[in-house]
Short mmCIF file of C-alpha atoms in Angstrom, two decimals:
data_model
loop_
_atom_site.label_atom_id
_atom_site.label_comp_id
_atom_site.label_asym_id
_atom_site.label_seq_id
_atom_site.Cartn_x
_atom_site.Cartn_y
_atom_site.Cartn_z
CA MET A 2 -14.50 25.02 -14.61
CA ALA A 3 -14.51 21.09 -14.36
CA GLY A 4 -14.15 19.44 -10.84
CA ILE A 5 -11.90 16.74 -9.75
CA LEU A 6 -12.27 12.95 -9.36
CA TYR A 7 -10.33 11.66 -6.23
CA ILE A 8 -9.65 8.08 -5.72
CA VAL A 9 -9.54 7.63 -2.10
CA PRO A 10 -8.00 4.50 -0.36
CA THR A 11 -9.76 3.45 2.99
CA PRO A 12 -8.51 1.09 5.70
CA VAL A 13 -8.43 -2.61 4.86
CA GLY A 14 -8.76 -3.35 8.76
CA ASN A 15 -7.82 -0.99 11.38
CA LEU A 16 -9.84 2.23 10.95
CA ASP A 17 -6.87 4.24 12.36
CA ASP A 18 -5.00 3.46 9.08
CA MET A 19 -6.93 6.42 7.37
CA THR A 20 -4.77 9.20 6.30
CA PHE A 21 -5.19 12.79 7.42
CA ARG A 22 -5.39 13.88 3.53
CA ALA A 23 -8.07 11.11 2.94
CA VAL A 24 -10.27 12.63 5.54
CA GLU A 25 -9.69 16.20 4.33
CA VAL A 26 -10.59 15.13 0.70
CA LEU A 27 -13.76 13.29 1.79
CA LYS A 28 -14.82 16.17 3.97
CA GLY A 29 -14.42 18.59 0.98
CA ALA A 30 -16.00 16.51 -1.51
CA ASP A 31 -19.41 17.52 -3.18
CA LEU A 32 -20.17 13.81 -3.65
CA ILE A 33 -18.87 10.56 -2.20
CA LEU A 34 -19.23 7.46 -4.42
CA ALA A 35 -19.20 4.26 -2.24
CA GLU A 36 -19.22 0.61 -2.98
CA ASP A 37 -21.51 -0.18 -0.12
CA THR A 38 -23.13 2.88 1.56
CA ARG A 39 -23.82 0.94 4.78
CA THR A 40 -20.26 -0.09 5.26
CA SER A 41 -18.69 3.19 4.28
CA SER A 42 -21.09 5.07 6.70
CA VAL A 43 -19.30 3.45 9.71
CA LEU A 44 -15.97 4.88 8.40
CA LEU A 45 -17.46 8.30 7.53
CA HIS A 46 -19.08 8.56 11.01
CA ARG A 47 -15.89 7.71 12.72
CA TYR A 48 -14.12 10.74 10.99
CA ASP A 49 -17.23 13.09 11.16
CA ILE A 50 -17.69 13.10 7.49
CA HIS A 51 -21.10 14.11 6.39
CA GLY A 52 -20.85 14.69 2.68
CA LYS A 53 -23.43 13.32 0.15
CA LEU A 54 -23.14 9.52 -0.39
CA GLN A 55 -24.17 7.65 -3.41
CA SER A 56 -23.83 3.98 -4.32
CA HIS A 57 -21.24 3.16 -6.95
CA HIS A 58 -20.51 -0.63 -7.52
CA LYS A 59 -20.12 -3.22 -10.27
CA PHE A 60 -23.76 -3.68 -10.67
CA ASN A 61 -24.60 -0.01 -11.44
CA GLU A 62 -21.31 1.63 -12.67
CA HIS A 63 -22.26 1.14 -16.21
CA GLN A 64 -25.45 3.02 -15.81
CA THR A 65 -24.05 5.86 -13.71
CA VAL A 66 -20.71 6.65 -15.02
CA GLU A 67 -21.79 9.02 -17.66
CA LEU A 68 -23.92 11.00 -15.02
CA ILE A 69 -21.02 11.27 -12.72
CA LYS A 70 -18.77 12.35 -15.40
CA ASP A 71 -21.28 15.16 -16.43
CA ARG A 72 -21.43 16.26 -12.85
CA ILE A 73 -17.69 16.61 -12.54
CA LEU A 74 -17.47 18.57 -15.78
CA ALA A 75 -20.15 20.93 -14.25
CA GLY A 76 -17.66 21.64 -11.47
CA MET A 77 -18.40 19.03 -8.74
CA ASN A 78 -15.65 17.37 -6.93
CA VAL A 79 -16.33 13.74 -6.53
CA ALA A 80 -14.45 11.14 -4.35
CA LEU A 81 -14.54 7.48 -4.98
CA ILE A 82 -14.02 4.94 -2.22
CA SER A 83 -14.53 1.10 -1.80
CA ASP A 84 -15.46 -0.98 1.05
CA ALA A 85 -11.69 -1.36 1.85
CA GLY A 86 -8.37 -0.59 0.16
CA THR A 87 -7.83 1.37 -3.02
CA PRO A 88 -10.75 1.54 -5.67
CA GLY A 89 -9.91 -0.03 -8.88
CA ILE A 90 -7.70 -2.85 -7.26
CA SER A 91 -10.12 -5.71 -7.49
CA ASP A 92 -12.87 -3.13 -6.78
CA PRO A 93 -14.88 -0.74 -8.90
CA GLY A 94 -13.17 2.27 -10.14
CA PHE A 95 -11.36 1.34 -13.61
CA LEU A 96 -14.44 2.38 -15.73
CA LEU A 97 -15.03 5.69 -13.90
CA VAL A 98 -11.32 6.61 -14.12
CA ARG A 99 -10.97 5.71 -17.72
CA THR A 100 -14.08 7.68 -18.69
CA CYS A 101 -12.83 10.80 -16.87
CA ALA A 102 -9.36 10.51 -18.19
CA ALA A 103 -10.75 10.16 -21.78
CA GLU A 104 -12.76 13.40 -21.07
CA GLY A 105 -9.66 15.36 -19.92
CA ILE A 106 -10.99 15.44 -16.19
CA GLU A 107 -8.22 15.54 -13.56
CA VAL A 108 -7.98 12.33 -11.60
CA GLN A 109 -6.09 12.47 -8.31
CA THR A 110 -5.38 9.06 -6.69
CA LEU A 111 -4.28 9.33 -2.97
CA PRO A 112 -1.71 6.86 -1.91
CA GLY A 113 -2.91 4.58 0.90
CA ALA A 114 -4.19 1.14 2.03
CA THR A 115 -4.25 -2.08 -0.11
CA ALA A 116 -4.11 -5.54 0.94
CA CYS A 117 -1.67 -6.86 -1.53
CA ILE A 118 1.42 -4.83 -0.50
CA PRO A 119 1.46 -5.82 3.23
CA ALA A 120 0.97 -9.27 2.27
CA ILE A 121 3.88 -9.56 -0.01
CA VAL A 122 6.21 -7.62 2.22
CA SER A 123 5.44 -9.82 5.13
CA SER A 124 5.67 -13.00 3.08
CA GLY A 125 9.51 -13.41 3.31
CA LEU A 126 9.36 -14.10 -0.56
CA PRO A 127 11.09 -11.79 -2.99
CA CYS A 128 9.08 -8.42 -3.47
CA ASP A 129 11.48 -6.51 -5.64
CA ARG A 130 9.46 -7.82 -8.61
CA PHE A 131 6.06 -9.43 -8.43
CA CYS A 132 2.88 -9.73 -10.51
CA PHE A 133 -0.58 -9.13 -9.10
CA GLU A 134 -3.34 -11.38 -10.44
CA GLY A 135 -6.17 -10.45 -8.11
CA PHE A 136 -9.06 -13.00 -8.00
CA LEU A 137 -8.64 -16.03 -10.38
CA PRO A 138 -11.42 -16.73 -12.76
CA VAL A 139 -13.79 -19.18 -10.81
CA LYS A 140 -14.48 -21.45 -13.77
CA LYS A 141 -13.83 -20.20 -17.46
CA GLY A 142 -9.96 -19.74 -18.21
CA ARG A 143 -8.89 -20.77 -14.68
CA GLN A 144 -6.93 -23.79 -15.85
CA THR A 145 -5.33 -22.00 -18.86
CA LEU A 146 -4.21 -19.09 -16.63
CA LEU A 147 -2.81 -21.48 -13.97
CA THR A 148 -0.76 -23.22 -16.87
CA GLU A 149 0.58 -19.99 -17.97
CA LEU A 150 1.53 -18.83 -14.42
CA ALA A 151 3.43 -22.09 -13.78
CA THR A 152 6.53 -20.65 -15.39
CA GLU A 153 6.10 -17.17 -14.04
CA THR A 154 9.46 -16.28 -12.26
CA ARG A 155 8.22 -13.34 -10.40
CA THR A 156 6.47 -13.59 -6.91
CA MET A 157 2.75 -13.82 -7.52
CA VAL A 158 -0.05 -12.22 -5.62
CA PHE A 159 -3.75 -13.50 -5.60
CA TYR A 160 -6.92 -12.47 -3.61
CA GLU A 161 -9.14 -15.35 -2.52
CA SER A 162 -12.27 -16.20 -0.66
CA PRO A 163 -11.63 -18.10 2.62
CA TYR A 164 -14.30 -20.69 1.37
CA ARG A 165 -12.22 -21.43 -1.73
CA LEU A 166 -8.67 -21.10 -0.23
CA VAL A 167 -7.95 -24.78 0.32
CA LYS A 168 -9.22 -25.62 -3.16
CA THR A 169 -6.98 -22.89 -4.65
CA LEU A 170 -3.90 -23.89 -2.80
CA ASP A 171 -4.34 -27.48 -3.90
CA GLN A 172 -4.64 -26.29 -7.55
CA PHE A 173 -1.41 -24.11 -7.11
CA ALA A 174 0.35 -27.25 -5.72
CA GLU A 175 -0.90 -29.16 -8.70
CA PHE A 176 0.15 -26.70 -11.46
CA PHE A 177 3.20 -25.00 -9.73
CA GLY A 178 4.52 -27.92 -7.60
CA ALA A 179 3.75 -28.81 -4.03
CA GLU A 180 6.99 -27.72 -2.93
CA ARG A 181 6.62 -24.18 -4.03
CA ARG A 182 6.92 -21.73 -1.10
CA CYS A 183 3.95 -19.52 -0.18
CA SER A 184 2.42 -17.32 2.37
CA VAL A 185 -1.12 -16.85 3.06
CA ALA A 186 -2.04 -13.45 4.70
CA ARG A 187 -5.34 -13.33 6.71
CA GLU A 188 -7.27 -10.34 8.18
CA ILE A 189 -4.54 -7.85 7.33
CA SER A 190 -4.53 -4.81 9.87
CA LYS A 191 -7.22 -6.47 12.14
CA ILE A 192 -7.08 -7.98 15.43
CA HIS A 193 -6.71 -11.60 14.31
CA GLU A 194 -4.15 -10.83 11.48
CA GLU A 195 -2.20 -14.03 10.59
CA HIS A 196 0.52 -14.94 8.10
CA ARG A 197 0.91 -18.69 7.51
CA ARG A 198 4.10 -19.52 5.58
CA GLY A 199 5.54 -22.85 4.08
CA THR A 200 5.26 -24.93 0.94
CA LEU A 201 1.88 -24.93 -1.00
CA ALA A 202 1.28 -28.58 0.48
CA GLU A 203 2.01 -27.53 4.06
CA VAL A 204 -0.18 -24.44 4.05
CA ALA A 205 -2.95 -26.18 2.23
CA GLY A 206 -2.72 -28.89 4.94
CA TRP A 207 -2.97 -26.53 7.70
CA TYR A 208 -6.06 -24.78 6.49
CA ARG A 209 -7.60 -28.08 5.82
CA GLU A 210 -7.49 -28.64 9.46
CA HIS A 211 -8.01 -25.15 10.59
CA GLU A 212 -11.08 -23.45 8.90
CA PRO A 213 -10.00 -19.96 7.36
CA LYS A 214 -12.04 -16.87 7.92
CA GLY A 215 -11.76 -13.17 6.77
CA GLU A 216 -9.89 -11.60 3.89
CA ILE A 217 -7.38 -13.56 2.11
CA VAL A 218 -4.12 -12.75 0.21
CA ILE A 219 -1.98 -15.55 -1.20
CA VAL A 220 1.56 -14.85 -1.99
CA VAL A 221 3.28 -17.62 -4.18
CA GLU A 222 7.07 -18.04 -4.97
CA GLY A 223 7.79 -17.65 -8.62
CA CYS A 224 9.17 -20.42 -10.79
CA PRO A 225 12.97 -20.92 -10.47
CA GLN A 226 14.65 -19.93 -13.74
CA GLN A 227 16.16 -23.38 -14.04
CA ARG A 228 12.87 -25.03 -13.80
CA LYS A 229 11.29 -22.77 -16.30
CA HIS A 230 13.99 -23.37 -18.78
CA LEU A 231 13.49 -27.20 -18.26
CA LYS A 232 9.77 -26.69 -18.83
CA ASN A 233 10.17 -24.64 -22.00
CA ASN A 234 12.57 -27.36 -23.37
CA GLN A 235 10.00 -29.96 -22.78
CA LEU A 236 7.33 -27.90 -24.60
CA ASP A 237 9.69 -27.48 -27.54
CA GLN A 238 10.31 -31.13 -27.90
#
């Protein structure tokens, strides 16, 4: 009888955000796949989890996915974790889930931590409808995507490196308009958690003077319908 692939979210900051069920699943797993075994070892030690640990990251997942699938088919229960948050959301996981699903293997994803939801809920921007863009392309396709997103009416959520934050906010101001509202969430669920709200121009100016550090989530107001209608009319002319 085939085993189960468990997708297990881990805390994005405070280690106390771990759920009881996540601990139970990891303790019972025959194999734990971790993005970085050194990072995950700290969490596992905290909760007295001593299961077999194996690396599974973007640089080796294409080579290991078939072997892992075969192990699950042979009856092994496997749990996948990332350094922080939910695997598959801007982290390795999609390829393994797709492979197992195609094979008919049961995939159970536990609800739990992810950085984008606290960021958008705390932003003060509409969160009934939103689009998650993750990390933007660094070079190729970046400007094309920003042009497309300029008329997106839903609230937009992005992940970004602190080293590129100011540049990205300046580009958003250029493509979306400097007065578009935004919120930058930094170090979610950690001691120095911060939410900086304002226009794109204002927030970019703040971080130009105050060097950002840590994990970054940018939430940007969607394009007002009237402005989108105007832009579409201009494109048609």
